[in-house]
Structure formats: structure tokens, C-alpha cells
PDB file of C-alpha atoms and ligand atoms in Angstrom:
ATOM      1  CA  UNK P 992     -22.561   4.944  -5.822  1.00 69.00           C
ATOM      2  CA  UNK P 993     -22.840   8.080  -7.920  1.00 72.00           C
ATOM      3  CA  UNK P 994     -19.999   9.267 -10.138  1.00 73.00           C
ATOM      4  CA  UNK P 995     -19.725  13.040 -10.422  1.00 75.00           C
ATOM      5  CA  UNK P 996     -18.321  15.149 -13.196  1.00 73.00           C
ATOM      6  CA  UNK P 997     -15.763  17.429 -11.571  1.00 78.00           C
ATOM      7  CA  UNK P 998     -12.683  19.252 -12.679  1.00 83.00           C
ATOM      8  CA  UNK P 999      -9.610  17.906 -10.941  1.00 90.00           C
ATOM      9  CA  UNK P1000      -7.434  20.017  -8.730  1.00 95.00           C
ATOM     10  CA  UNK P1001      -3.979  20.032 -10.284  1.00 96.00           C
ATOM     11  CA  UNK P1002      -1.052  19.930  -7.898  1.00 97.00           C
ATOM     12  CA  UNK P1003       2.291  20.691  -9.552  1.00 96.00           C
ATOM     13  CA  UNK P1004       5.236  19.355  -7.540  1.00 96.00           C
ATOM     14  CA  UNK P1005       8.883  19.678  -8.389  1.00 95.00           C
ATOM     15  CA  UNK P1006       9.431  16.733 -10.818  1.00 95.00           C
ATOM     16  CA  UNK P1007       5.888  15.432 -10.709  1.00 94.00           C
ATOM     17  CA  UNK P1008       2.203  16.138 -10.822  1.00 96.00           C
ATOM     18  CA  UNK P1009      -0.897  15.064  -8.967  1.00 98.00           C
ATOM     19  CA  UNK P1010      -4.502  15.446 -10.015  1.00 97.00           C
ATOM     20  CA  UNK P1011      -7.115  15.198  -7.322  1.00 97.00           C
ATOM     21  CA  UNK P1012     -10.880  14.945  -7.518  1.00 97.00           C
ATOM     22  CA  UNK P1013     -12.312  15.309  -4.038  1.00 94.00           C
ATOM     23  CA  UNK P1014     -15.665  13.565  -4.515  1.00 92.00           C
ATOM     24  CA  UNK P1015     -15.552  11.573  -7.678  1.00 96.00           C
ATOM     25  CA  UNK P1016     -17.835   9.006  -6.034  1.00 96.00           C
ATOM     26  CA  UNK P1017     -20.534   9.750  -3.509  1.00 91.00           C
ATOM     27  CA  UNK P1018     -22.781   7.406  -1.516  1.00 90.00           C
ATOM     28  CA  UNK P1019     -19.920   4.957  -1.256  1.00 94.00           C
ATOM     29  CA  UNK P1020     -21.049   3.034   1.858  1.00 93.00           C
ATOM     30  CA  UNK P1021     -22.582   0.080   0.047  1.00 95.00           C
ATOM     31  CA  UNK P1022     -19.818   0.028  -2.517  1.00 95.00           C
ATOM     32  CA  UNK P1023     -17.128   0.062   0.110  1.00 96.00           C
ATOM     33  CA  UNK P1024     -18.859  -2.738   2.000  1.00 96.00           C
ATOM     34  CA  UNK P1025     -19.174  -4.805  -1.202  1.00 96.00           C
ATOM     35  CA  UNK P1026     -15.495  -4.309  -2.075  1.00 97.00           C
ATOM     36  CA  UNK P1027     -14.417  -5.511   1.355  1.00 97.00           C
ATOM     37  CA  UNK P1028     -16.709  -8.541   1.228  1.00 97.00           C
ATOM     38  CA  UNK P1029     -16.417  -9.654  -2.366  1.00 96.00           C
ATOM     39  CA  UNK P1030     -12.787  -9.081  -3.414  1.00 96.00           C
ATOM     40  CA  UNK P1031     -10.123 -11.633  -2.754  1.00 95.00           C
ATOM     41  CA  UNK P1032      -8.143  -9.952   0.052  1.00 96.00           C
ATOM     42  CA  UNK P1033      -5.034 -11.527   1.444  1.00 93.00           C
ATOM     43  CA  UNK P1034      -2.141 -10.564   3.636  1.00 90.00           C
ATOM     44  CA  UNK P1035       0.590 -10.063   1.134  1.00 80.00           C
ATOM     45  CA  UNK P1036       4.157 -11.265   1.341  1.00 78.00           C
ATOM     46  CA  UNK P1037       6.950  -8.926   0.388  1.00 76.00           C
ATOM     47  CA  UNK P1038      10.596  -9.695  -0.071  1.00 76.00           C
ATOM     48  CA  UNK P1039      12.873  -6.932   1.146  1.00 76.00           C
ATOM     49  CA  UNK P1040      16.594  -6.988   1.949  1.00 82.00           C
ATOM     50  CA  UNK P1041      16.700 -10.776   1.708  1.00 86.00           C
ATOM     51  CA  UNK P1042      13.734 -11.466   4.009  1.00 85.00           C
ATOM     52  CA  UNK P1043      10.064 -12.214   3.589  1.00 83.00           C
ATOM     53  CA  UNK P1044       7.621  -9.987   5.474  1.00 83.00           C
ATOM     54  CA  UNK P1045       3.870  -9.995   5.843  1.00 88.00           C
ATOM     55  CA  UNK P1046       2.482  -6.755   4.524  1.00 88.00           C
ATOM     56  CA  UNK P1047       0.984  -4.613   7.340  1.00 94.00           C
ATOM     57  CA  UNK P1048      -2.331  -4.349   5.458  1.00 96.00           C
ATOM     58  CA  UNK P1049      -4.507  -6.565   3.290  1.00 96.00           C
ATOM     59  CA  UNK P1050      -4.142  -6.550  -0.478  1.00 93.00           C
ATOM     60  CA  UNK P1051      -5.958  -7.688  -3.534  1.00 93.00           C
ATOM     61  CA  UNK P1052      -4.895  -7.847  -7.134  1.00 92.00           C
ATOM     62  CA  UNK P1053      -6.748  -8.052 -10.451  1.00 94.00           C
ATOM     63  CA  UNK P1054      -5.174  -7.603 -13.821  1.00 92.00           C
ATOM     64  CA  UNK P1055      -4.955  -8.720 -17.420  1.00 89.00           C
ATOM     65  CA  UNK P1056      -1.202  -9.357 -17.240  1.00 83.00           C
ATOM     66  CA  UNK P1057       1.204 -10.711 -14.652  1.00 80.00           C
ATOM     67  CA  UNK P1058       2.765  -8.134 -12.359  1.00 78.00           C
ATOM     68  CA  UNK P1059       5.814  -8.423 -10.141  1.00 77.00           C
ATOM     69  CA  UNK P1060       5.423  -6.364  -7.006  1.00 68.00           C
ATOM     70  CA  UNK P1061       8.209  -6.300  -4.430  1.00 64.00           C
ATOM     71  CA  UNK P1062       9.631  -9.349  -6.168  1.00 69.00           C
ATOM     72  CA  UNK P1063       6.385 -11.299  -5.792  1.00 72.00           C
ATOM     73  CA  UNK P1064       4.810 -12.372  -9.048  1.00 78.00           C
ATOM     74  CA  UNK P1065       1.064 -11.873  -9.280  1.00 78.00           C
ATOM     75  CA  UNK P1066      -0.675 -13.996 -11.924  1.00 83.00           C
ATOM     76  CA  UNK P1067      -3.316 -12.524 -14.255  1.00 85.00           C
ATOM     77  CA  UNK P1068      -6.776 -12.552 -12.612  1.00 87.00           C
ATOM     78  CA  UNK P1069     -10.141 -11.850 -14.244  1.00 89.00           C
ATOM     79  CA  UNK P1070     -11.981  -8.676 -13.230  1.00 93.00           C
ATOM     80  CA  UNK P1071     -15.154  -8.860 -11.205  1.00 95.00           C
ATOM     81  CA  UNK P1072     -17.920  -6.737 -12.860  1.00 95.00           C
ATOM     82  CA  UNK P1073     -17.915  -4.134 -10.063  1.00 95.00           C
ATOM     83  CA  UNK P1074     -14.156  -3.529 -10.511  1.00 96.00           C
ATOM     84  CA  UNK P1075     -14.640  -3.247 -14.259  1.00 95.00           C
ATOM     85  CA  UNK P1076     -17.297  -0.601 -13.643  1.00 96.00           C
ATOM     86  CA  UNK P1077     -14.972   1.341 -11.340  1.00 97.00           C
ATOM     87  CA  UNK P1078     -12.131   1.002 -13.824  1.00 97.00           C
ATOM     88  CA  UNK P1079     -14.314   2.603 -16.512  1.00 97.00           C
ATOM     89  CA  UNK P1080     -15.158   5.536 -14.173  1.00 96.00           C
ATOM     90  CA  UNK P1081     -11.494   6.043 -13.303  1.00 97.00           C
ATOM     91  CA  UNK P1082     -10.433   5.868 -16.964  1.00 97.00           C
ATOM     92  CA  UNK P1083     -13.047   8.421 -17.905  1.00 95.00           C
ATOM     93  CA  UNK P1084     -12.120  10.794 -15.066  1.00 95.00           C
ATOM     94  CA  UNK P1085      -8.334  10.454 -15.518  1.00 95.00           C
ATOM     95  CA  UNK P1086      -8.092  10.184 -19.284  1.00 95.00           C
ATOM     96  CA  UNK P1087      -5.825   7.134 -18.935  1.00 97.00           C
ATOM     97  CA  UNK P1088      -6.394   3.437 -19.676  1.00 97.00           C
ATOM     98  CA  UNK P1089      -5.642   0.813 -17.043  1.00 97.00           C
ATOM     99  CA  UNK P1090      -5.372  -2.987 -17.139  1.00 96.00           C
ATOM    100  CA  UNK P1091      -4.695  -3.807 -13.521  1.00 95.00           C
ATOM    101  CA  UNK P1092      -5.628  -2.809 -10.013  1.00 96.00           C
ATOM    102  CA  UNK P1093      -3.900  -3.306  -6.683  1.00 94.00           C
ATOM    103  CA  UNK P1094      -6.161  -2.872  -3.674  1.00 96.00           C
ATOM    104  CA  UNK P1095      -5.028  -2.057  -0.146  1.00 97.00           C
ATOM    105  CA  UNK P1096      -7.129  -2.416   3.000  1.00 98.00           C
ATOM    106  CA  UNK P1097      -5.914  -0.629   6.119  1.00 98.00           C
ATOM    107  CA  UNK P1098      -8.031  -2.091   8.885  1.00 97.00           C
ATOM    108  CA  UNK P1099      -6.642   0.022  11.742  1.00 97.00           C
ATOM    109  CA  UNK P1100      -3.966   2.559  12.544  1.00 98.00           C
ATOM    110  CA  UNK P1101      -1.178   0.001  12.738  1.00 97.00           C
ATOM    111  CA  UNK P1102      -1.726  -0.924   9.121  1.00 97.00           C
ATOM    112  CA  UNK P1103       0.505   1.157   6.953  1.00 97.00           C
ATOM    113  CA  UNK P1104       2.431   1.429   3.682  1.00 96.00           C
ATOM    114  CA  UNK P1105       6.155   2.024   3.751  1.00 94.00           C
ATOM    115  CA  UNK P1106       7.681   4.737   1.587  1.00 96.00           C
ATOM    116  CA  UNK P1107       8.035   3.443  -1.965  1.00 95.00           C
ATOM    117  CA  UNK P1108       7.722   4.388  -5.614  1.00 96.00           C
ATOM    118  CA  UNK P1109       5.567   2.585  -8.128  1.00 94.00           C
ATOM    119  CA  UNK P1110       8.417   2.305 -10.604  1.00 91.00           C
ATOM    120  CA  UNK P1111       8.504  -1.354 -11.602  1.00 87.00           C
ATOM    121  CA  UNK P1112       9.821  -1.651 -15.165  1.00 88.00           C
ATOM    122  CA  UNK P1113       6.612  -3.185 -16.492  1.00 87.00           C
ATOM    123  CA  UNK P1114       4.763   0.057 -15.619  1.00 90.00           C
ATOM    124  CA  UNK P1115       6.708   1.864 -18.325  1.00 89.00           C
ATOM    125  CA  UNK P1116       8.666   5.096 -18.321  1.00 92.00           C
ATOM    126  CA  UNK P1117       6.332   7.480 -16.495  1.00 94.00           C
ATOM    127  CA  UNK P1118       3.780   5.277 -14.759  1.00 95.00           C
ATOM    128  CA  UNK P1119       0.305   6.648 -14.152  1.00 97.00           C
ATOM    129  CA  UNK P1120      -1.300   5.364 -10.967  1.00 98.00           C
ATOM    130  CA  UNK P1121      -4.850   6.342 -10.195  1.00 98.00           C
ATOM    131  CA  UNK P1122      -6.052   5.800  -6.625  1.00 98.00           C
ATOM    132  CA  UNK P1123      -9.663   5.567  -5.427  1.00 98.00           C
ATOM    133  CA  UNK P1124     -10.092   5.961  -1.689  1.00 98.00           C
ATOM    134  CA  UNK P1125     -12.909   4.592   0.495  1.00 98.00           C
ATOM    135  CA  UNK P1126     -13.529   4.968   4.199  1.00 97.00           C
ATOM    136  CA  UNK P1127     -11.566   7.164   6.519  1.00 97.00           C
ATOM    137  CA  UNK P1128      -8.994   9.603   5.247  1.00 97.00           C
ATOM    138  CA  UNK P1129      -5.333   8.922   6.048  1.00 98.00           C
ATOM    139  CA  UNK P1130      -2.471  11.195   5.098  1.00 98.00           C
ATOM    140  CA  UNK P1131      -0.463  10.120   2.062  1.00 98.00           C
ATOM    141  CA  UNK P1132       3.074  11.380   2.520  1.00 98.00           C
ATOM    142  CA  UNK P1133       5.260  12.282  -0.443  1.00 98.00           C
ATOM    143  CA  UNK P1134       9.036  12.685   0.007  1.00 98.00           C
ATOM    144  CA  UNK P1135      11.300  13.840  -2.790  1.00 98.00           C
ATOM    145  CA  UNK P1136      14.492  11.848  -3.176  1.00 97.00           C
ATOM    146  CA  UNK P1137      16.440  15.093  -2.845  1.00 97.00           C
ATOM    147  CA  UNK P1138      15.677  14.805   0.896  1.00 96.00           C
ATOM    148  CA  UNK P1139      14.156  18.270   1.017  1.00 96.00           C
ATOM    149  CA  UNK P1140      10.801  18.543  -0.720  1.00 97.00           C
ATOM    150  CA  UNK P1141       7.807  17.079   1.029  1.00 97.00           C
ATOM    151  CA  UNK P1142       4.094  17.035   0.340  1.00 98.00           C
ATOM    152  CA  UNK P1143       1.120  15.558   2.166  1.00 98.00           C
ATOM    153  CA  UNK P1144      -2.365  14.976   0.800  1.00 98.00           C
ATOM    154  CA  UNK P1145      -5.165  13.274   2.658  1.00 98.00           C
ATOM    155  CA  UNK P1146      -7.459  11.653   0.118  1.00 98.00           C
ATOM    156  CA  UNK P1147     -11.059  11.529   1.366  1.00 97.00           C
ATOM    157  CA  UNK P1148     -13.797   8.972   0.846  1.00 97.00           C
ATOM    158  CA  UNK P1149     -14.805   8.715  -2.791  1.00 97.00           C
ATOM    159  CA  UNK P1150     -11.818  10.734  -4.047  1.00 97.00           C
ATOM    160  CA  UNK P1151      -9.539  10.028  -6.978  1.00 98.00           C
ATOM    161  CA  UNK P1152      -5.840  10.859  -6.877  1.00 98.00           C
ATOM    162  CA  UNK P1153      -3.812  10.514 -10.059  1.00 98.00           C
ATOM    163  CA  UNK P1154      -0.007  10.390  -9.894  1.00 98.00           C
ATOM    164  CA  UNK P1155       1.599  11.114 -13.229  1.00 95.00           C
ATOM    165  CA  UNK P1156       4.601  12.535 -15.027  1.00 94.00           C
ATOM    166  CA  UNK P1157       8.038  11.637 -13.665  1.00 96.00           C
ATOM    167  CA  UNK P1158       6.797  11.580 -10.070  1.00 97.00           C
ATOM    168  CA  UNK P1159       7.680   7.888  -9.490  1.00 97.00           C
ATOM    169  CA  UNK P1160      11.296   8.591 -10.369  1.00 96.00           C
ATOM    170  CA  UNK P1161      11.758  11.545  -8.039  1.00 97.00           C
ATOM    171  CA  UNK P1162       9.349  10.924  -5.226  1.00 98.00           C
ATOM    172  CA  UNK P1163       8.394   8.142  -2.867  1.00 98.00           C
ATOM    173  CA  UNK P1164       5.049   7.903  -1.094  1.00 98.00           C
ATOM    174  CA  UNK P1165       3.609   6.063   1.852  1.00 98.00           C
ATOM    175  CA  UNK P1166       1.062   5.978   4.676  1.00 98.00           C
ATOM    176  CA  UNK P1167       2.281   6.124   8.285  1.00 98.00           C
ATOM    177  CA  UNK P1168       1.000   4.202  11.246  1.00 97.00           C
ATOM    178  CA  UNK P1169      -1.097   6.330  13.591  1.00 97.00           C
ATOM    179  CA  UNK P1170      -2.706   5.854  16.995  1.00 96.00           C
ATOM    180  CA  UNK P1171      -5.344   8.427  16.086  1.00 95.00           C
ATOM    181  CA  UNK P1172      -6.946   6.401  13.318  1.00 96.00           C
ATOM    182  CA  UNK P1173     -10.561   5.564  14.123  1.00 93.00           C
ATOM    183  CA  UNK P1174     -11.672   3.462  11.176  1.00 96.00           C
ATOM    184  CA  UNK P1175     -10.792   1.550   8.071  1.00 98.00           C
ATOM    185  CA  UNK P1176      -9.529   2.720   4.735  1.00 98.00           C
ATOM    186  CA  UNK P1177      -9.449   0.836   1.453  1.00 98.00           C
ATOM    187  CA  UNK P1178      -7.890   2.029  -1.771  1.00 98.00           C
ATOM    188  CA  UNK P1179      -7.898   0.776  -5.322  1.00 98.00           C
ATOM    189  CA  UNK P1180      -4.830   1.778  -7.297  1.00 98.00           C
ATOM    190  CA  UNK P1181      -5.248   1.368 -11.040  1.00 98.00           C
ATOM    191  CA  UNK P1182      -2.160   0.855 -13.187  1.00 96.00           C
ATOM    192  CA  UNK P1183      -1.258   0.098 -16.777  1.00 95.00           C
ATOM    193  CA  UNK P1184       1.129  -2.846 -17.219  1.00 91.00           C
ATOM    194  CA  UNK P1185       2.878  -2.837 -20.540  1.00 89.00           C
TER     195      UNK P1185
HETATM  196 MN1   MN U1798       2.153   3.239  -4.381  1.00 52.95          MN
END
């Protein structure tokens, strides 16, 4: 893994902002392999509309404080050294501090992430979420709550995408299922829990 020093591309959306660094990390194969093999991945359980569902992807969670995600409480978990190292790189590149990370592992095209906003109260007023992507690129869809504005970005291997400003209030984001997907994607989404 090599961390580069690049200026981010700034994407101004109505009511939100993204910053994107295309190749923050290069030579990610070993890193990606290690993350898949060493982190504590599990099939998550979400509670929506009065029912429990298995998440259609694997997840992992590490953080200094408890976090409630889709009404499931995640207990504080110590950081493995590799994740600490990645956290430091992401903090340096984004200019924000983080104390938790939620990982997602999309093993095939039927794994997806429904449209949602990362707007839990413990993330504060304007949550900053910084996403590292490994593996194949899958489109991340953004939909404004006004029902009109849309935006799609396809974060590539080794990229960093930072969501900031009021974006979590006005926009939802998600990853669709696709029959065309030919490989696996993992992401690490760093957050600051207050
Ligand atoms: Mn999210």
C-alpha cells in the first residue's frame, strides 16, 4: 500500500458536497486481501418497519464509542493496527478526525446497500463520512430528497470519497444490485461519533 498526496476533486451538489481522491492508495491488493481475512466480518441484522432483516452484504465495525445503526447497537471495539494506520491516512487526506469505522463487503452483484442517509443523531449536525474503496468499482447513487436531483459517482479501487456539509440531511445514497458485477468490493466508512 502506498498513500499518495493528491488534491481532491471537489463536487458541489445542491445542499451538499463531496470530495473525491481517485487514487489515494495504490498497490492495494495485499491490503484488500488482509482486510477481508483479518477483520471481523458478519452478516448484519437490521430492523426496518418492524421486522429484522439480514443485510445483503457483510459488515464490520470498529469504534471507540457505541453506535446505533438501523436500531442495532454496536458496542465499542478496539482498533486493529492496520485499521488505525488507514484511519490516520484518511484523517490526513480529509482534514477530519474519526473515531469509528463501518466496513461493508459486497461479495457479488446481489449484495447491495439500500438508499439511506448517515444521519444518526450521534454523528452530530453535519456528519462527515469518509469512504475508502477496495476492489471493483460499483456506482454509488445519490438521490436528493426533493425527488429531482440525482448524482452518481463510481469510486474506484484505492479511492477516498468524503461526504460533508448538509448532504446527509438532503440526500440519500445507496448501491444497487447488478447482474454485471464481476468481482468483490469492500469499503471502509470512517465516522466521528460524538
Ligand atoms: Mn452510508
